Amino acid sequence: MDSQNTAFRRTTLVFLFSGLGILVLAALSASIGSVTLPLDAVLKTLTGSTDVDPVMRQIILDFRLPRILTALLAGAALGTAGLLMQTVFRNPLADPFVLGVNSGASLGVALVLLALAPAGISLTEGLGASGQLLIIFASSAGAAATLFVVLLLSRRVDVMSVLIIGLMISYTVGAIVSILMFFSMAERLQSFINWSFGDYGNVSWSHLRLFAPAIFSGIIVSVLFIKPLDALLLGESYAQSIGTNTKRCRLLVLLAASILAGTVTGFCGPIGFLGIAAPHLSRYLCRTSSHRVLIPASILIGALLSLGSDFVSRGPGLDVVLPLNAITALVGAPVIIAALVKQRNMKRLFG
Amino acid sequence: MTKSSQENALTAGALSIGYQQGAAARYIAEDLNVSLEAGEFVCLLGPNGVGKSTLIRTLAGMQSPLSGQVQIAGSNFQDIPPRERARLVSVVLTETAPIGMMDAYTMVSLGRHPYSGRFGSLSVEDRERIEWSFDAVGARDLAQRQVAELSDGERQKVSIARALAQATQVMLLDEPTAFLDLPRRVELMSILRNLAHKEKLALLLSTHDLDLALRFADRFWVLTPEGQLIQGYPEAIAMSGDFAKVFASENLDWDASVGSFRAHPTPCLNAKVSGNGAAALWTKRALERLGFGTTEGHSKAAFSIAVQGQALWQVEHDGTTQDFDSITELINWIQSQDWSIVDL
């Protein structure tokens, strides 16, 4: 059919342009920073040529490349997690942040950093794999715990109440974190606050060996659930009536979402808005609800937004690093407002 | 249609429906024995809150029966795996809006899930069935529209097309006409009846629209507030006075002589109406609406109206005669009088 061709063309264009955007931003991120490096040095380093100043080579390989990869993976993970949660909760505003998952993760991290810290674990300096694992585990467990509490309660109330419950859980967990902070030493506090600003710069190559597989596994699980996720758009009863095992689907999809959101939060800190903005932009640009299109689109657009935010946060031309969290909010909130205004109501945007 | 040539698509024996609340069970209806045959269009009727939805949900396998068994195509429903089940029974519910930017084609294509592979890719056969489903409900032109932008009637058609795409023997519909205006309801009912007859579908539709059900259904199931299920041909049930039992309330009475409900069965005042045709009918309806009983004889009438054609109403009241040119003037006059002081 004709309109199917236009839809296909639109999707291809979205994928093409976000892919191009990622390449351009990655090149810019690699060359611009505290020291500006020539683009050809970047290219030569990446192609494995030895004809590069070893210092430049080291900056690119050991600092900028892991940071770029982290930004891409984190954006992809948050975009996917947001999409999964919006579908499962049937709520256009559901994302890891709004449903309290981030606060759950920060409680986990706060417990590790502030309460267990006397053991000498610090996030920012030379962590061994075991310390890093502990933090990932803590944040993922915190994220999963909050998500399942919200999911449990969501079966008894309507969709709007789920949102409010998520917010209330966020506040509660935030209060517990505050109490933990109140009793903590200043230096522990500082590392927790730094973690809570969000930063892609803490993930080294050795961390990426854990970070990347965790995110890939979350994304693979969500890809396996493309069909049941589509069915869930019709609501639980209909989904069952077309043969979907809704309980198993919810459980595993939320598990994937909490691994994705929990891992990113653990390694990079709580990063808001990417989880809402990426799926919404994908829906808006691709004009579809099919997860077969929306999952890759959210991955690409999430990665693009994430890399862009990181690029801006490092303030090209400035000598400071702004909190990443602030930048994603500054990018994400207007995107959501614009999408709502353009569609005039939430029903059209999402239903 | 002869019964012997029919096959039972869905049967339920000794079925009790309701909700399990902790250890206690709240029974809505007990010991129901029903069967739905291929090619018949059955309307499930009953007052609001009597448990029509619960029965439909139980028959669709979305809710477990408290006791008894639902059998489809000869095997127990609970033993059939979900994917197989979805090839046997489809449902259309009141809550029809999917979320997200979904066009009608995508929504209908979800009906092919029980047949498609791991990622839901559509085969040529799937696409043919989807297009057939759109044609069957006359919604071909809606295929590329966003579901959120469709009207209620259009969305309900797409919803039925989605159920048709499932290519099941049995289709259960829970109040699909609830939010539609009369022409849309009539259209939908005739589409459904034709589908049942032509495609040999066993179709069960719950509704409280008695008038429409009387015109279209092959058979009635009437669920009473006491939890009984009365089954039979529409006319037989209409004549038997069962409706009176089931639906009667303080201000509504089933009138078997006209085949509809009548409001205000106990008027305080009567008016005599003489005349024939549409004008006389609507005059009587107006009087009933205003709270008057209508009689043919002269006994105990507060006033009498002689309807003569479409343009003359002669009213005799308190010994004086007045002429009205239109029903509007007549109603205005009736409303302007103070009837509380009439002495019979």
CSV table of C-alpha atoms in Angstrom, one decimal, chain A residues 57-229:
chain,number,residue,atom,x,y,z
A,57,ARG,CA,46.1,8.9,21.3
A,58,GLN,CA,45.9,8.2,25.0
A,59,ILE,CA,43.4,11.0,25.6
A,60,ILE,CA,41.2,9.7,22.8
A,61,LEU,CA,41.4,6.0,23.6
A,62,ASP,CA,41.4,6.2,27.4
A,63,PHE,CA,39.1,9.1,28.2
A,64,ARG,CA,37.0,10.3,25.3
A,65,LEU,CA,36.1,7.0,23.6
A,66,PRO,CA,34.8,5.3,26.8
A,67,ARG,CA,32.9,8.4,27.6
A,68,ILE,CA,31.3,8.5,24.2
A,69,LEU,CA,30.4,4.8,24.3
A,70,THR,CA,29.0,5.2,27.8
A,71,ALA,CA,26.8,8.1,26.7
A,72,LEU,CA,25.5,6.1,23.7
A,73,LEU,CA,24.8,3.0,25.8
A,74,ALA,CA,23.2,5.0,28.6
A,75,GLY,CA,21.0,6.9,26.2
A,76,ALA,CA,19.9,3.8,24.4
A,77,ALA,CA,19.2,2.0,27.7
A,78,LEU,CA,17.2,4.9,29.2
A,79,GLY,CA,15.2,5.4,25.9
A,80,THR,CA,14.3,1.7,25.8
A,81,ALA,CA,13.5,1.5,29.5
A,82,GLY,CA,11.2,4.5,29.2
A,83,LEU,CA,9.4,3.0,26.2
A,84,LEU,CA,8.9,-0.3,28.0
A,85,MET,CA,7.5,1.4,31.1
A,86,GLN,CA,5.2,3.6,29.1
A,87,THR,CA,3.7,0.6,27.4
A,88,VAL,CA,3.5,-1.6,30.5
A,89,PHE,CA,2.0,1.1,32.7
A,90,ARG,CA,-0.1,2.5,29.8
A,91,ASN,CA,1.0,5.9,30.9
A,92,PRO,CA,2.7,8.5,28.6
A,93,LEU,CA,4.6,10.0,31.5
A,94,ALA,CA,6.0,6.8,32.8
A,95,ASP,CA,9.8,6.7,32.8
A,96,PRO,CA,12.4,5.4,35.3
A,97,PHE,CA,12.5,8.8,37.0
A,98,VAL,CA,8.7,9.5,37.4
A,99,LEU,CA,7.9,6.0,38.7
A,100,GLY,CA,10.5,6.3,41.4
A,101,VAL,CA,13.0,3.9,39.9
A,102,ASN,CA,15.7,6.4,40.0
A,103,SER,CA,15.1,7.2,43.6
A,104,GLY,CA,15.1,3.5,44.4
A,105,ALA,CA,18.4,3.2,42.6
A,106,SER,CA,19.8,6.2,44.5
A,107,LEU,CA,18.6,4.6,47.8
A,108,GLY,CA,20.6,1.5,46.9
A,109,VAL,CA,23.6,3.6,46.0
A,110,ALA,CA,23.2,5.7,49.1
A,111,LEU,CA,23.1,2.7,51.3
A,112,VAL,CA,26.3,1.4,49.7
A,113,LEU,CA,28.1,4.8,49.6
A,114,LEU,CA,26.9,6.3,52.9
A,115,ALA,CA,26.0,3.4,55.1
A,116,LEU,CA,28.4,0.7,54.0
A,117,ALA,CA,31.1,3.2,53.1
A,118,PRO,CA,33.2,2.6,56.2
A,119,ALA,CA,34.4,-0.4,54.3
A,120,GLY,CA,36.2,2.1,52.1
A,121,ILE,CA,34.3,2.0,48.9
A,122,SER,CA,34.3,5.1,46.8
A,123,LEU,CA,32.7,5.6,43.5
A,124,THR,CA,34.9,8.1,41.9
A,125,GLU,CA,38.4,6.6,42.3
A,126,GLY,CA,40.0,3.4,41.3
A,127,LEU,CA,37.2,1.0,42.1
A,128,GLY,CA,37.9,-2.6,41.8
A,129,ALA,CA,35.3,-4.7,39.9
A,130,SER,CA,33.8,-5.9,43.1
A,131,GLY,CA,33.1,-2.4,44.4
A,132,GLN,CA,31.6,-1.4,41.1
A,133,LEU,CA,29.6,-4.6,41.0
A,134,LEU,CA,28.3,-3.8,44.5
A,135,ILE,CA,27.0,-0.4,43.3
A,136,ILE,CA,25.4,-1.8,40.2
A,137,PHE,CA,23.8,-4.5,42.2
A,138,ALA,CA,22.6,-2.0,44.8
A,139,SER,CA,21.2,0.4,42.2
A,140,SER,CA,19.6,-2.4,40.2
A,141,ALA,CA,18.1,-3.9,43.3
A,142,GLY,CA,16.8,-0.5,44.5
A,143,ALA,CA,15.3,0.1,41.0
A,144,ALA,CA,13.7,-3.3,40.8
A,145,ALA,CA,12.3,-3.1,44.3
A,146,THR,CA,10.6,0.3,43.7
A,147,LEU,CA,9.3,-0.9,40.3
A,148,PHE,CA,7.7,-4.0,41.7
A,149,VAL,CA,6.1,-2.0,44.6
A,150,VAL,CA,4.7,0.3,42.0
A,151,LEU,CA,3.6,-2.6,39.8
A,152,LEU,CA,2.0,-4.4,42.7
A,153,LEU,CA,0.0,-1.3,43.7
A,154,SER,CA,-0.8,-0.5,40.1
A,155,ARG,CA,-3.0,-3.6,39.8
A,156,ARG,CA,-5.4,-2.1,42.3
A,157,VAL,CA,-5.7,1.5,41.0
A,158,ASP,CA,-6.1,3.3,37.7
A,159,VAL,CA,-3.3,4.6,35.5
A,160,MET,CA,-3.2,8.2,36.8
A,161,SER,CA,-3.0,6.9,40.4
A,162,VAL,CA,0.1,4.8,39.4
A,163,LEU,CA,1.8,8.0,38.5
A,164,ILE,CA,1.0,9.6,41.9
A,165,ILE,CA,2.0,6.4,43.7
A,166,GLY,CA,5.3,6.5,41.9
A,167,LEU,CA,5.8,10.1,42.9
A,168,MET,CA,5.0,9.4,46.5
A,169,ILE,CA,7.4,6.5,46.6
A,170,SER,CA,10.0,8.9,45.1
A,171,TYR,CA,9.4,11.3,47.9
A,172,THR,CA,9.5,8.6,50.6
A,173,VAL,CA,12.7,7.1,49.3
A,174,GLY,CA,14.2,10.6,48.8
A,175,ALA,CA,13.4,11.3,52.5
A,176,ILE,CA,15.2,8.1,53.6
A,177,VAL,CA,18.2,9.2,51.4
A,178,SER,CA,18.1,12.6,53.1
A,179,ILE,CA,18.2,11.0,56.5
A,180,LEU,CA,21.2,8.8,55.4
A,181,MET,CA,22.9,11.9,54.1
A,182,PHE,CA,22.3,13.7,57.4
A,183,PHE,CA,24.3,11.1,59.3
A,184,SER,CA,27.1,10.9,56.7
A,185,MET,CA,30.6,12.2,56.6
A,186,ALA,CA,31.2,15.2,54.3
A,187,GLU,CA,33.5,13.4,51.9
A,188,ARG,CA,31.0,10.5,51.4
A,189,LEU,CA,28.3,13.0,51.0
A,190,GLN,CA,30.3,14.8,48.3
A,191,SER,CA,30.8,11.6,46.3
A,192,PHE,CA,27.1,10.8,46.6
A,193,ILE,CA,26.2,14.3,45.4
A,194,ASN,CA,28.6,14.0,42.5
A,195,TRP,CA,27.0,10.7,41.6
A,196,SER,CA,23.6,12.3,41.8
A,197,PHE,CA,24.5,15.0,39.3
A,198,GLY,CA,25.0,12.4,36.7
A,199,ASP,CA,28.3,11.9,34.8
A,200,TYR,CA,29.4,9.7,32.0
A,201,GLY,CA,33.1,10.3,32.7
A,202,ASN,CA,33.4,7.7,35.5
A,203,VAL,CA,33.1,4.7,33.3
A,204,SER,CA,36.4,3.4,32.2
A,205,TRP,CA,37.1,0.5,29.7
A,206,SER,CA,37.2,-2.0,32.6
A,207,HIS,CA,33.8,-0.8,33.7
A,208,LEU,CA,32.4,-0.9,30.2
A,209,ARG,CA,33.1,-4.7,30.3
A,210,LEU,CA,30.2,-4.9,32.8
A,211,PHE,CA,28.2,-1.9,31.7
A,212,ALA,CA,27.8,-2.9,28.0
A,213,PRO,CA,26.8,-6.5,28.5
A,214,ALA,CA,24.2,-5.5,31.2
A,215,ILE,CA,22.6,-3.0,28.8
A,216,PHE,CA,22.8,-5.3,25.8
A,217,SER,CA,21.1,-8.1,27.7
A,218,GLY,CA,18.3,-5.7,28.8
A,219,ILE,CA,17.8,-4.6,25.2
A,220,ILE,CA,17.8,-8.1,23.9
A,221,VAL,CA,15.1,-9.1,26.4
A,222,SER,CA,13.0,-6.1,25.2
A,223,VAL,CA,13.5,-7.1,21.6
A,224,LEU,CA,12.3,-10.6,22.4
A,225,PHE,CA,9.1,-9.1,23.7
A,226,ILE,CA,8.2,-6.9,20.7
A,227,LYS,CA,5.1,-8.8,20.0
A,228,PRO,CA,3.6,-9.0,23.5
A,229,LEU,CA,4.4,-5.3,24.0
